PDB file of C-alpha atoms in Angstrom:
ATOM      1  CA  MET M  20     -57.973 -14.546-127.571  1.00  0.00           C
ATOM      2  CA  SER M  21     -54.913 -12.630-127.910  1.00  0.00           C
ATOM      3  CA  ASN M  22     -51.517 -13.697-126.490  1.00  0.00           C
ATOM      4  CA  ARG M  23     -51.513 -10.446-124.561  1.00  0.00           C
ATOM      5  CA  ASN M  24     -54.774 -11.344-122.709  1.00  0.00           C
ATOM      6  CA  THR M  25     -53.397 -14.911-122.035  1.00  0.00           C
ATOM      7  CA  GLN M  26     -50.408 -13.432-120.285  1.00  0.00           C
ATOM      8  CA  ALA M  27     -52.298 -11.055-118.123  1.00  0.00           C
ATOM      9  CA  ASN M  28     -54.832 -13.663-117.042  1.00  0.00           C
ATOM     10  CA  LYS M  29     -52.014 -16.001-116.064  1.00  0.00           C
ATOM     11  CA  ALA M  30     -50.156 -13.159-114.069  1.00  0.00           C
ATOM     12  CA  ALA M  31     -53.504 -12.450-112.229  1.00  0.00           C
ATOM     13  CA  ALA M  32     -54.005 -16.150-111.486  1.00  0.00           C
ATOM     14  CA  ARG M  33     -50.479 -16.288-110.261  1.00  0.00           C
ATOM     15  CA  GLU M  34     -51.085 -13.219-107.992  1.00  0.00           C
ATOM     16  CA  ARG M  35     -54.200 -14.759-106.538  1.00  0.00           C
ATOM     17  CA  ILE M  36     -52.461 -17.710-105.717  1.00  0.00           C
ATOM     18  CA  ARG M  37     -49.463 -15.944-103.971  1.00  0.00           C
ATOM     19  CA  ALA M  38     -52.024 -13.751-101.979  1.00  0.00           C
ATOM     20  CA  GLU M  39     -54.029 -16.894-100.994  1.00  0.00           C
ATOM     21  CA  ARG M  40     -50.716 -18.508 -99.715  1.00  0.00           C
ATOM     22  CA  GLU M  41     -49.807 -15.363 -97.871  1.00  0.00           C
ATOM     23  CA  ARG M  42     -52.951 -15.344 -96.141  1.00  0.00           C
ATOM     24  CA  GLN M  43     -52.898 -19.060 -95.277  1.00  0.00           C
ATOM     25  CA  LYS M  44     -49.282 -18.389 -93.913  1.00  0.00           C
ATOM     26  CA  LYS M  45     -50.565 -15.547 -91.720  1.00  0.00           C
ATOM     27  CA  LYS M  46     -53.606 -17.600 -90.446  1.00  0.00           C
ATOM     28  CA  GLU M  47     -51.321 -20.533 -89.509  1.00  0.00           C
ATOM     29  CA  LYS M  48     -48.836 -18.203 -87.788  1.00  0.00           C
ATOM     30  CA  LEU M  49     -51.819 -16.673 -85.669  1.00  0.00           C
ATOM     31  CA  ARG M  50     -53.115 -20.251 -84.973  1.00  0.00           C
ATOM     32  CA  ARG M  51     -49.816 -21.205 -83.637  1.00  0.00           C
ATOM     33  CA  GLN M  52     -49.421 -17.954 -81.650  1.00  0.00           C
ATOM     34  CA  LEU M  53     -52.819 -18.653 -79.993  1.00  0.00           C
ATOM     35  CA  ILE M  54     -52.008 -22.178 -79.212  1.00  0.00           C
ATOM     36  CA  VAL M  55     -48.777 -21.052 -77.531  1.00  0.00           C
ATOM     37  CA  ALA M  56     -50.719 -18.388 -75.659  1.00  0.00           C
ATOM     38  CA  GLY M  57     -53.266 -20.647 -74.607  1.00  0.00           C
ATOM     39  CA  THR M  58     -50.798 -23.201 -73.493  1.00  0.00           C
ATOM     40  CA  VAL M  59     -48.953 -20.557 -71.392  1.00  0.00           C
ATOM     41  CA  VAL M  60     -52.175 -19.525 -69.751  1.00  0.00           C
ATOM     42  CA  GLY M  61     -53.134 -23.123 -69.134  1.00  0.00           C
ATOM     43  CA  VAL M  62     -49.788 -23.622 -67.416  1.00  0.00           C
ATOM     44  CA  LEU M  63     -50.115 -20.606 -65.515  1.00  0.00           C
ATOM     45  CA  ALA M  64     -53.733 -21.433 -64.509  1.00  0.00           C
ATOM     46  CA  VAL M  65     -52.656 -24.911 -63.598  1.00  0.00           C
ATOM     47  CA  ALA M  66     -49.671 -23.655 -61.646  1.00  0.00           C
ATOM     48  CA  GLY M  67     -51.833 -21.136 -60.020  1.00  0.00           C
ATOM     49  CA  GLY M  68     -54.252 -23.862 -59.184  1.00  0.00           C
ATOM     50  CA  ILE M  69     -51.592 -26.106 -57.829  1.00  0.00           C
ATOM     51  CA  GLY M  70     -50.190 -23.189 -55.825  1.00  0.00           C
ATOM     52  CA  PHE M  71     -53.763 -22.539 -54.507  1.00  0.00           C
ATOM     53  CA  MET M  72     -54.365 -26.097 -53.685  1.00  0.00           C
ATOM     54  CA  VAL M  73     -50.891 -26.505 -51.954  1.00  0.00           C
ATOM     55  CA  MET M  74     -51.772 -23.119 -50.168  1.00  0.00           C
ATOM     56  CA  LYS M  75     -55.107 -24.637 -49.034  1.00  0.00           C
ATOM     57  CA  ALA M  76     -53.494 -27.964 -48.154  1.00  0.00           C
ATOM     58  CA  ASN M  77     -51.035 -26.200 -45.873  1.00  0.00           C
ATOM     59  CA  GLU M  78     -53.626 -24.068 -44.061  1.00  0.00           C
ATOM     60  CA  PRO M  79     -54.597 -25.347 -40.484  1.00  0.00           C
ATOM     61  CA  THR M  80     -57.813 -27.007 -40.214  1.00  0.00           C
ATOM     62  CA  GLY M  81     -60.170 -28.023 -37.443  1.00  0.00           C
ATOM     63  CA  TRP M  82     -58.763 -27.653 -34.029  1.00  0.00           C
ATOM     64  CA  GLU M  83     -55.389 -26.448 -35.253  1.00  0.00           C
ATOM     65  CA  ALA M  84     -57.189 -23.638 -36.989  1.00  0.00           C
ATOM     66  CA  ALA M  85     -58.923 -22.752 -33.743  1.00  0.00           C
ATOM     67  CA  LYS M  86     -55.472 -21.738 -32.320  1.00  0.00           C
ATOM     68  CA  GLU M  87     -55.448 -18.918 -34.764  1.00  0.00           C
ATOM     69  CA  ALA M  88     -59.029 -17.752 -34.096  1.00  0.00           C
ATOM     70  CA  LYS M  89     -59.866 -14.701 -32.174  1.00  0.00           C
ATOM     71  CA  PRO M  90     -59.726 -15.397 -28.350  1.00  0.00           C
ATOM     72  CA  ILE M  91     -63.280 -15.364 -26.881  1.00  0.00           C
ATOM     73  CA  ALA M  92     -63.543 -16.374 -23.316  1.00  0.00           C
ATOM     74  CA  PRO M  93     -66.655 -17.299 -21.533  1.00  0.00           C
ATOM     75  CA  ALA M  94     -68.160 -15.151 -18.893  1.00  0.00           C
ATOM     76  CA  HIS M  95     -67.178 -16.027 -15.349  1.00  0.00           C
ATOM     77  CA  THR M  96     -63.726 -16.722 -15.918  1.00  0.00           C
ATOM     78  CA  GLN M  97     -60.485 -14.982 -15.116  1.00  0.00           C
ATOM     79  CA  GLY M  98     -56.714 -14.960 -15.728  1.00  0.00           C
ATOM     80  CA  LYS M  99     -55.116 -14.822 -19.108  1.00  0.00           C
ATOM     81  CA  ASN M 100     -57.547 -15.728 -21.911  1.00  0.00           C
ATOM     82  CA  GLY M 101     -60.075 -16.637 -19.261  1.00  0.00           C
ATOM     83  CA  THR M 102     -58.457 -19.978 -18.501  1.00  0.00           C
ATOM     84  CA  GLU M 103     -58.954 -19.747 -14.587  1.00  0.00           C
ATOM     85  CA  ILE M 104     -62.394 -21.201 -13.921  1.00  0.00           C
ATOM     86  CA  LEU M 105     -62.815 -20.406 -10.059  1.00  0.00           C
ATOM     87  CA  ILE M 106     -66.098 -21.250  -8.635  1.00  0.00           C
ATOM     88  CA  GLY M 107     -67.592 -20.586  -5.170  1.00  0.00           C
ATOM     89  CA  ASP M 108     -67.580 -18.139  -2.384  1.00  0.00           C
ATOM     90  CA  LYS M 109     -65.380 -15.112  -2.856  1.00  0.00           C
ATOM     91  CA  ASN M 110     -64.760 -15.103   0.996  1.00  0.00           C
ATOM     92  CA  ALA M 111     -63.708 -18.565   1.260  1.00  0.00           C
ATOM     93  CA  LYS M 112     -59.818 -18.488   2.199  1.00  0.00           C
ATOM     94  CA  GLU M 113     -58.861 -21.497   0.391  1.00  0.00           C
ATOM     95  CA  THR M 114     -59.064 -22.940  -3.085  1.00  0.00           C
ATOM     96  CA  LEU M 115     -58.934 -26.702  -4.003  1.00  0.00           C
ATOM     97  CA  GLU M 116     -57.906 -27.216  -7.590  1.00  0.00           C
ATOM     98  CA  VAL M 117     -59.449 -30.038  -9.492  1.00  0.00           C
ATOM     99  CA  PHE M 118     -57.827 -31.332 -12.789  1.00  0.00           C
ATOM    100  CA  GLU M 119     -60.255 -33.278 -15.022  1.00  0.00           C
ATOM    101  CA  ASP M 120     -60.698 -34.594 -18.605  1.00  0.00           C
ATOM    102  CA  ILE M 121     -64.324 -35.109 -19.662  1.00  0.00           C
ATOM    103  CA  ARG M 122     -63.629 -38.248 -21.452  1.00  0.00           C
ATOM    104  CA  CYS M 123     -61.568 -39.585 -18.278  1.00  0.00           C
ATOM    105  CA  PRO M 124     -63.592 -42.668 -16.841  1.00  0.00           C
ATOM    106  CA  ALA M 125     -61.898 -42.038 -13.380  1.00  0.00           C
ATOM    107  CA  CYS M 126     -63.191 -38.431 -13.541  1.00  0.00           C
ATOM    108  CA  ALA M 127     -66.799 -39.815 -14.274  1.00  0.00           C
ATOM    109  CA  SER M 128     -66.396 -42.223 -11.303  1.00  0.00           C
ATOM    110  CA  PHE M 129     -65.451 -39.379  -9.027  1.00  0.00           C
ATOM    111  CA  GLU M 130     -68.212 -37.249 -10.133  1.00  0.00           C
ATOM    112  CA  GLN M 131     -70.725 -39.980  -9.634  1.00  0.00           C
ATOM    113  CA  SER M 132     -69.536 -40.782  -6.190  1.00  0.00           C
ATOM    114  CA  SER M 133     -68.401 -37.719  -4.685  1.00  0.00           C
ATOM    115  CA  GLY M 134     -69.474 -34.816  -6.938  1.00  0.00           C
ATOM    116  CA  GLU M 135     -72.363 -33.822  -4.429  1.00  0.00           C
ATOM    117  CA  ALA M 136     -70.031 -33.826  -1.668  1.00  0.00           C
ATOM    118  CA  LEU M 137     -67.705 -31.537  -3.600  1.00  0.00           C
ATOM    119  CA  LEU M 138     -70.801 -29.190  -4.502  1.00  0.00           C
ATOM    120  CA  LYS M 139     -71.800 -29.054  -0.916  1.00  0.00           C
ATOM    121  CA  ASP M 140     -68.382 -27.833   0.135  1.00  0.00           C
ATOM    122  CA  ILE M 141     -68.506 -25.132  -2.551  1.00  0.00           C
ATOM    123  CA  LYS M 142     -71.920 -23.980  -1.435  1.00  0.00           C
ATOM    124  CA  ASP M 143     -70.961 -23.870   2.099  1.00  0.00           C
ATOM    125  CA  GLY M 144     -67.916 -21.635   1.436  1.00  0.00           C
ATOM    126  CA  ARG M 145     -65.568 -24.221   2.827  1.00  0.00           C
ATOM    127  CA  TYR M 146     -63.344 -23.582  -0.231  1.00  0.00           C
ATOM    128  CA  ARG M 147     -63.534 -22.411  -3.660  1.00  0.00           C
ATOM    129  CA  VAL M 148     -62.638 -24.723  -6.652  1.00  0.00           C
ATOM    130  CA  ARG M 149     -60.411 -24.110  -9.618  1.00  0.00           C
ATOM    131  CA  PHE M 150     -61.074 -26.393 -12.573  1.00  0.00           C
ATOM    132  CA  SER M 151     -58.517 -27.076 -14.915  1.00  0.00           C
ATOM    133  CA  MET M 152     -60.015 -29.023 -17.753  1.00  0.00           C
ATOM    134  CA  TYR M 153     -57.697 -31.065 -19.972  1.00  0.00           C
ATOM    135  CA  THR M 154     -58.121 -32.745 -23.363  1.00  0.00           C
ATOM    136  CA  PHE M 155     -55.172 -35.202 -23.303  1.00  0.00           C
ATOM    137  CA  ILE M 156     -57.277 -38.214 -24.003  1.00  0.00           C
ATOM    138  CA  ASP M 157     -58.049 -36.934 -27.437  1.00  0.00           C
ATOM    139  CA  ASP M 158     -54.334 -37.350 -28.006  1.00  0.00           C
ATOM    140  CA  THR M 159     -53.912 -40.907 -26.719  1.00  0.00           C
ATOM    141  CA  PRO M 160     -54.401 -44.022 -28.909  1.00  0.00           C
ATOM    142  CA  ALA M 161     -58.146 -43.798 -28.230  1.00  0.00           C
ATOM    143  CA  GLY M 162     -58.118 -40.550 -30.815  1.00  0.00           C
ATOM    144  CA  GLY M 163     -60.942 -38.475 -31.498  1.00  0.00           C
ATOM    145  CA  GLU M 164     -61.856 -35.019 -30.446  1.00  0.00           C
ATOM    146  CA  GLY M 165     -64.447 -35.666 -27.708  1.00  0.00           C
ATOM    147  CA  SER M 166     -62.523 -34.009 -24.808  1.00  0.00           C
ATOM    148  CA  LYS M 167     -62.071 -30.805 -26.898  1.00  0.00           C
ATOM    149  CA  ASN M 168     -65.489 -30.653 -28.059  1.00  0.00           C
ATOM    150  CA  ALA M 169     -67.176 -31.246 -24.726  1.00  0.00           C
ATOM    151  CA  LEU M 170     -64.934 -28.751 -23.085  1.00  0.00           C
ATOM    152  CA  SER M 171     -65.981 -26.122 -25.806  1.00  0.00           C
ATOM    153  CA  ALA M 172     -69.557 -26.935 -24.861  1.00  0.00           C
ATOM    154  CA  LEU M 173     -68.765 -26.537 -21.112  1.00  0.00           C
ATOM    155  CA  GLY M 174     -67.452 -23.202 -22.097  1.00  0.00           C
ATOM    156  CA  ALA M 175     -70.847 -22.039 -23.539  1.00  0.00           C
ATOM    157  CA  ALA M 176     -72.428 -23.474 -20.334  1.00  0.00           C
ATOM    158  CA  LEU M 177     -70.225 -21.384 -18.244  1.00  0.00           C
ATOM    159  CA  ASN M 178     -71.047 -18.486 -20.248  1.00  0.00           C
ATOM    160  CA  VAL M 179     -74.522 -18.986 -19.195  1.00  0.00           C
ATOM    161  CA  SER M 180     -73.653 -19.402 -15.346  1.00  0.00           C
ATOM    162  CA  PRO M 181     -71.413 -21.000 -13.009  1.00  0.00           C
ATOM    163  CA  GLU M 182     -74.300 -23.383 -11.803  1.00  0.00           C
ATOM    164  CA  ALA M 183     -75.170 -24.304 -15.379  1.00  0.00           C
ATOM    165  CA  PHE M 184     -71.416 -25.268 -15.937  1.00  0.00           C
ATOM    166  CA  LEU M 185     -71.416 -27.456 -12.788  1.00  0.00           C
ATOM    167  CA  LYS M 186     -74.813 -29.157 -13.674  1.00  0.00           C
ATOM    168  CA  TYR M 187     -73.844 -29.597 -17.164  1.00  0.00           C
ATOM    169  CA  LYS M 188     -70.483 -31.128 -16.152  1.00  0.00           C
ATOM    170  CA  ALA M 189     -72.194 -33.638 -13.852  1.00  0.00           C
ATOM    171  CA  ALA M 190     -74.539 -34.555 -16.618  1.00  0.00           C
ATOM    172  CA  LEU M 191     -71.651 -35.276 -19.000  1.00  0.00           C
ATOM    173  CA  TYR M 192     -70.095 -37.468 -16.246  1.00  0.00           C
ATOM    174  CA  SER M 193     -73.093 -39.196 -15.389  1.00  0.00           C
ATOM    175  CA  ALA M 194     -73.708 -42.926 -15.697  1.00  0.00           C
ATOM    176  CA  LYS M 195     -76.534 -42.362 -18.007  1.00  0.00           C
ATOM    177  CA  PHE M 196     -74.567 -40.383 -20.671  1.00  0.00           C
ATOM    178  CA  HIS M 197     -70.732 -40.758 -20.034  1.00  0.00           C
ATOM    179  CA  PRO M 198     -69.141 -43.007 -22.916  1.00  0.00           C
ATOM    180  CA  GLU M 199     -66.606 -45.535 -22.623  1.00  0.00           C
ATOM    181  CA  GLU M 200     -63.141 -43.786 -23.073  1.00  0.00           C
ATOM    182  CA  GLN M 201     -62.355 -45.446 -26.398  1.00  0.00           C
ATOM    183  CA  VAL M 202     -65.835 -44.292 -27.943  1.00  0.00           C
ATOM    184  CA  ASP M 203     -65.838 -40.470 -29.002  1.00  0.00           C
ATOM    185  CA  THR M 204     -69.422 -39.869 -28.333  1.00  0.00           C
ATOM    186  CA  TYR M 205     -68.911 -36.343 -27.352  1.00  0.00           C
ATOM    187  CA  GLY M 206     -66.873 -35.564 -30.574  1.00  0.00           C
ATOM    188  CA  LYS M 207     -70.708 -34.949 -32.046  1.00  0.00           C
ATOM    189  CA  ASP M 208     -72.484 -31.717 -31.185  1.00  0.00           C
ATOM    190  CA  ALA M 209     -76.003 -33.501 -31.433  1.00  0.00           C
ATOM    191  CA  GLU M 210     -74.694 -35.768 -28.364  1.00  0.00           C
ATOM    192  CA  LEU M 211     -73.695 -32.610 -26.295  1.00  0.00           C
ATOM    193  CA  LEU M 212     -76.861 -30.830 -26.970  1.00  0.00           C
ATOM    194  CA  LYS M 213     -78.850 -34.077 -25.980  1.00  0.00           C
ATOM    195  CA  VAL M 214     -77.009 -34.022 -22.630  1.00  0.00           C
ATOM    196  CA  ALA M 215     -77.575 -30.295 -22.248  1.00  0.00           C
ATOM    197  CA  ALA M 216     -81.375 -30.526 -22.676  1.00  0.00           C
ATOM    198  CA  THR M 217     -81.297 -32.209 -19.164  1.00  0.00           C
ATOM    199  CA  VAL M 218     -80.003 -29.006 -17.603  1.00  0.00           C
ATOM    200  CA  PRO M 219     -82.783 -26.498 -16.977  1.00  0.00           C
ATOM    201  CA  GLU M 220     -80.535 -23.638 -17.687  1.00  0.00           C
ATOM    202  CA  LEU M 221     -79.328 -24.874 -20.893  1.00  0.00           C
ATOM    203  CA  LYS M 222     -82.476 -26.552 -22.305  1.00  0.00           C
ATOM    204  CA  ASN M 223     -84.007 -24.770 -25.391  1.00  0.00           C
ATOM    205  CA  ASN M 224     -81.183 -21.888 -24.839  1.00  0.00           C
ATOM    206  CA  LYS M 225     -80.533 -20.894 -28.408  1.00  0.00           C
ATOM    207  CA  ALA M 226     -77.489 -18.727 -27.467  1.00  0.00           C
ATOM    208  CA  PHE M 227     -76.079 -21.771 -25.882  1.00  0.00           C
ATOM    209  CA  GLU M 228     -76.885 -24.200 -28.785  1.00  0.00           C
ATOM    210  CA  THR M 229     -75.518 -21.580 -31.267  1.00  0.00           C
ATOM    211  CA  ALA M 230     -72.228 -21.377 -29.496  1.00  0.00           C
ATOM    212  CA  VAL M 231     -71.790 -25.146 -29.486  1.00  0.00           C
ATOM    213  CA  LYS M 232     -72.543 -25.496 -32.955  1.00  0.00           C
ATOM    214  CA  GLN M 233     -70.331 -22.760 -34.206  1.00  0.00           C
ATOM    215  CA  GLY M 234     -67.644 -23.803 -31.724  1.00  0.00           C
ATOM    216  CA  THR M 235     -67.604 -20.113 -30.264  1.00  0.00           C
ATOM    217  CA  TYR M 236     -65.051 -21.151 -27.504  1.00  0.00           C
ATOM    218  CA  ASP M 237     -62.909 -23.528 -29.529  1.00  0.00           C
ATOM    219  CA  ARG M 238     -60.047 -21.141 -29.373  1.00  0.00           C
ATOM    220  CA  TRP M 239     -60.635 -20.979 -25.489  1.00  0.00           C
ATOM    221  CA  VAL M 240     -60.402 -24.816 -25.478  1.00  0.00           C
ATOM    222  CA  MET M 241     -56.894 -24.716 -27.015  1.00  0.00           C
ATOM    223  CA  ASP M 242     -55.719 -22.169 -24.514  1.00  0.00           C
ATOM    224  CA  MET M 243     -57.037 -24.225 -21.763  1.00  0.00           C
ATOM    225  CA  THR M 244     -55.295 -27.348 -23.422  1.00  0.00           C
ATOM    226  CA  ALA M 245     -52.071 -25.438 -23.402  1.00  0.00           C
ATOM    227  CA  LEU M 246     -52.034 -25.561 -19.622  1.00  0.00           C
ATOM    228  CA  PHE M 247     -51.514 -29.171 -19.905  1.00  0.00           C
ATOM    229  CA  GLY M 248     -48.661 -30.296 -17.289  1.00  0.00           C
ATOM    230  CA  ARG M 249     -49.375 -27.277 -15.177  1.00  0.00           C
ATOM    231  CA  LYS M 250     -48.010 -27.818 -11.665  1.00  0.00           C
ATOM    232  CA  GLY M 251     -46.755 -31.146 -13.086  1.00  0.00           C
ATOM    233  CA  VAL M 252     -50.056 -32.766 -13.347  1.00  0.00           C
ATOM    234  CA  LYS M 253     -50.701 -34.989 -16.245  1.00  0.00           C
ATOM    235  CA  GLY M 254     -53.155 -37.150 -15.027  1.00  0.00           C
ATOM    236  CA  THR M 255     -56.803 -36.875 -13.982  1.00  0.00           C
ATOM    237  CA  PRO M 256     -58.528 -36.624 -11.739  1.00  0.00           C
ATOM    238  CA  THR M 257     -56.031 -34.686  -9.608  1.00  0.00           C
ATOM    239  CA  PHE M 258     -56.651 -32.557  -6.435  1.00  0.00           C
ATOM    240  CA  MET M 259     -54.183 -29.917  -5.178  1.00  0.00           C
ATOM    241  CA  HIS M 260     -54.264 -27.461  -2.460  1.00  0.00           C
ATOM    242  CA  GLY M 261     -51.775 -24.948  -3.428  1.00  0.00           C
ATOM    243  CA  ASP M 262     -48.510 -26.810  -4.373  1.00  0.00           C
ATOM    244  CA  LYS M 263     -49.616 -29.900  -2.409  1.00  0.00           C
ATOM    245  CA  LYS M 264     -50.963 -33.021  -4.137  1.00  0.00           C
ATOM    246  CA  LEU M 265     -53.882 -34.451  -2.385  1.00  0.00           C
ATOM    247  CA  THR M 266     -54.491 -38.369  -2.164  1.00  0.00           C
ATOM    248  CA  ILE M 267     -57.849 -40.026  -1.983  1.00  0.00           C
ATOM    249  CA  PRO M 268     -57.623 -43.300  -0.180  1.00  0.00           C
ATOM    250  CA  GLN M 269     -58.430 -46.201  -2.256  1.00  0.00           C
ATOM    251  CA  VAL M 270     -61.578 -48.190  -2.080  1.00  0.00           C
ATOM    252  CA  PRO M 271     -60.882 -51.689  -1.148  1.00  0.00           C
ATOM    253  CA  GLN M 272     -60.839 -54.196  -4.174  1.00  0.00           C
ATOM    254  CA  GLN M 273     -63.867 -56.606  -3.255  1.00  0.00           C
ATOM    255  CA  GLN M 274     -67.122 -57.422  -4.693  1.00  0.00           C
ATOM    256  CA  MET M 275     -69.741 -54.779  -3.929  1.00  0.00           C
ATOM    257  CA  THR M 276     -72.638 -53.065  -5.676  1.00  0.00           C
ATOM    258  CA  GLN M 277     -71.933 -49.693  -7.464  1.00  0.00           C
ATOM    259  CA  ALA M 278     -74.029 -47.939  -4.603  1.00  0.00           C
ATOM    260  CA  GLN M 279     -71.651 -49.612  -1.972  1.00  0.00           C
ATOM    261  CA  TYR M 280     -68.627 -48.299  -4.082  1.00  0.00           C
ATOM    262  CA  ASN M 281     -70.016 -44.741  -4.360  1.00  0.00           C
ATOM    263  CA  ARG M 282     -70.701 -44.690  -0.559  1.00  0.00           C
ATOM    264  CA  LEU M 283     -66.983 -45.752   0.137  1.00  0.00           C
ATOM    265  CA  ALA M 284     -65.611 -43.550  -2.540  1.00  0.00           C
ATOM    266  CA  GLN M 285     -67.393 -40.431  -1.007  1.00  0.00           C
ATOM    267  CA  ALA M 286     -66.380 -41.345   2.409  1.00  0.00           C
ATOM    268  CA  ASN M 287     -62.729 -41.487   1.309  1.00  0.00           C
ATOM    269  CA  PHE M 288     -62.951 -38.149  -0.452  1.00  0.00           C
ATOM    270  CA  LYS M 289     -64.521 -36.510   2.649  1.00  0.00           C
ATOM    271  CA  LYS M 290     -61.551 -38.015   4.662  1.00  0.00           C
ATOM    272  CA  MET M 291     -58.987 -36.435   2.377  1.00  0.00           C
ATOM    273  CA  ILE M 292     -60.880 -33.238   2.536  1.00  0.00           C
ATOM    274  CA  ASP M 293     -61.110 -33.259   6.290  1.00  0.00           C
ATOM    275  CA  LYS M 294     -57.460 -34.139   6.633  1.00  0.00           C
ATOM    276  CA  GLU M 295     -56.454 -31.052   4.556  1.00  0.00           C
ATOM    277  CA  PHE M 296     -58.988 -28.282   5.511  1.00  0.00           C
ATOM    278  CA  GLY M 297     -60.272 -29.467   8.851  1.00  0.00           C
ATOM    279  CA  PRO M 298     -63.630 -30.526  10.056  1.00  0.00           C
ATOM    280  CA  ALA M 299     -66.603 -29.567   8.021  1.00  0.00           C
ATOM    281  CA  ARG M 300     -69.303 -27.102   9.188  1.00  0.00           C
ATOM    282  CA  GLY M 301     -71.712 -28.786  11.786  1.00  0.00           C
ATOM    283  CA  SER M 302     -69.098 -31.010  12.979  1.00  0.00           C
ATOM    284  CA  GLY M 303     -68.764 -29.370  16.202  1.00  0.00           C
ATOM    285  CA  LYS M 304     -65.373 -28.097  15.514  1.00  0.00           C
ATOM    286  CA  PRO M 305     -64.128 -24.719  14.011  1.00  0.00           C
ATOM    287  CA  ASP M 306     -64.591 -24.616  10.180  1.00  0.00           C
ATOM    288  CA  PRO M 307     -61.225 -23.046   8.800  1.00  0.00           C
ATOM    289  CA  GLY M 308     -62.548 -22.600   5.393  1.00  0.00           C
ATOM    290  CA  LYS M 309     -64.347 -19.213   5.792  1.00  0.00           C
ATOM    291  CA  GLY M 310     -64.090 -16.203   7.799  1.00  0.00           C
ATOM    292  CA  ASP M 311     -61.161 -14.379   9.345  1.00  0.00           C
ATOM    293  CA  SER M 312     -58.035 -15.285   7.677  1.00  0.00           C
ATOM    294  CA  LYS M 313     -55.674 -14.295  10.581  1.00  0.00           C
ATOM    295  CA  GLY M 314     -53.139 -16.929  11.490  1.00  0.00           C
ATOM    296  CA  ASP M 315     -53.633 -18.780   8.173  1.00  0.00           C
ATOM    297  CA  GLU M 316     -51.137 -16.822   6.000  1.00  0.00           C
ATOM    298  CA  GLY M 317     -49.150 -20.005   5.634  1.00  0.00           C
ATOM    299  CA  ARG M 318     -51.854 -21.846   3.702  1.00  0.00           C
ATOM    300  CA  ASN M 319     -51.310 -22.347   0.126  1.00  0.00           C
ATOM    301  CA  GLY M 320     -54.521 -21.579  -1.387  1.00  0.00           C
ATOM    302  CA  ILE M 321     -55.118 -19.248  -4.322  1.00  0.00           C
ATOM    303  CA  ARG M 322     -56.984 -16.069  -2.924  1.00  0.00           C
ATOM    304  CA  GLU M 323     -58.915 -13.625  -4.801  1.00  0.00           C
ATOM    305  CA  GLY M 324     -56.885 -11.576  -7.107  1.00  0.00           C
ATOM    306  CA  GLU M 325     -53.615 -13.740  -6.082  1.00  0.00           C
ATOM    307  CA  LYS M 326     -51.303 -14.833  -8.903  1.00  0.00           C
ATOM    308  CA  ASP M 327     -50.510 -18.451  -9.290  1.00  0.00           C
ATOM    309  CA  PRO M 328     -46.731 -18.632  -8.999  1.00  0.00           C
ATOM    310  CA  THR M 329     -46.442 -22.200 -10.165  1.00  0.00           C
ATOM    311  CA  ALA M 330     -48.619 -21.818 -13.243  1.00  0.00           C
ATOM    312  CA  SER M 331     -46.830 -22.606 -16.525  1.00  0.00           C
ATOM    313  CA  ARG M 332     -48.164 -22.127 -20.001  1.00  0.00           C
TER     314      ARG M 332
END
């Protein structure tokens, strides 16, 4: 082989080696660029994921989220956001205000002893009743959400009819179903629907069941809850006639059966009502609860369309 060919082969080999080195450098550079780009994308993705998770973590949930929902008030309500539940004869001159919490054991005791007497007065047109339903027991050490959940279901019942509302409320307070204050039984929709099955207007009522399960009236519940402290009332049950707080005489503390207690408690409720509104119909004395309002302008009831000047939000 000539010396010339040998030199040419060596030069060609060196060129191939140089080209391969250049190719490897470019490949390594590209690999590093891809790693950096991938790292940046990964960091951005992680940062975006963290941001998304933080955003989600800060979003209101449950009953807090209900405050932001679209307001939907049940039928048969009035006032701002449907927070006035007025039930009874529109011609009744006076309004008795009743403040309750579904989880309240004292409210259950009142319903079990005197609920029928209250309903009779409503039916007779002696007065109308404005129910202010509170949910403060959920925020006590007892905890839970049974007061709010049950009130949402009551809203669904009220949307059906005032009668369904009254019957369902009585069933929720009944000795058969009402739980101990510390037990959040009504926090479960299944329990609320089980009680509703005893109310003819609600049994197998698909629209009612859907409203309970979907929480249709959860926002309404939060609007009702915002009334807590209205007229200075922060305990239940409380009864008011205008600005006047009414007091039921206490049942003597002595040994007695439940039936005996209920009779005494109902008699004391009637005594309170008679003292405030006058004798009931059929007592042989004029019934001031219905008819011509002449001479009664000073009574502090809420009349049809009248604004409640003491209401606070």
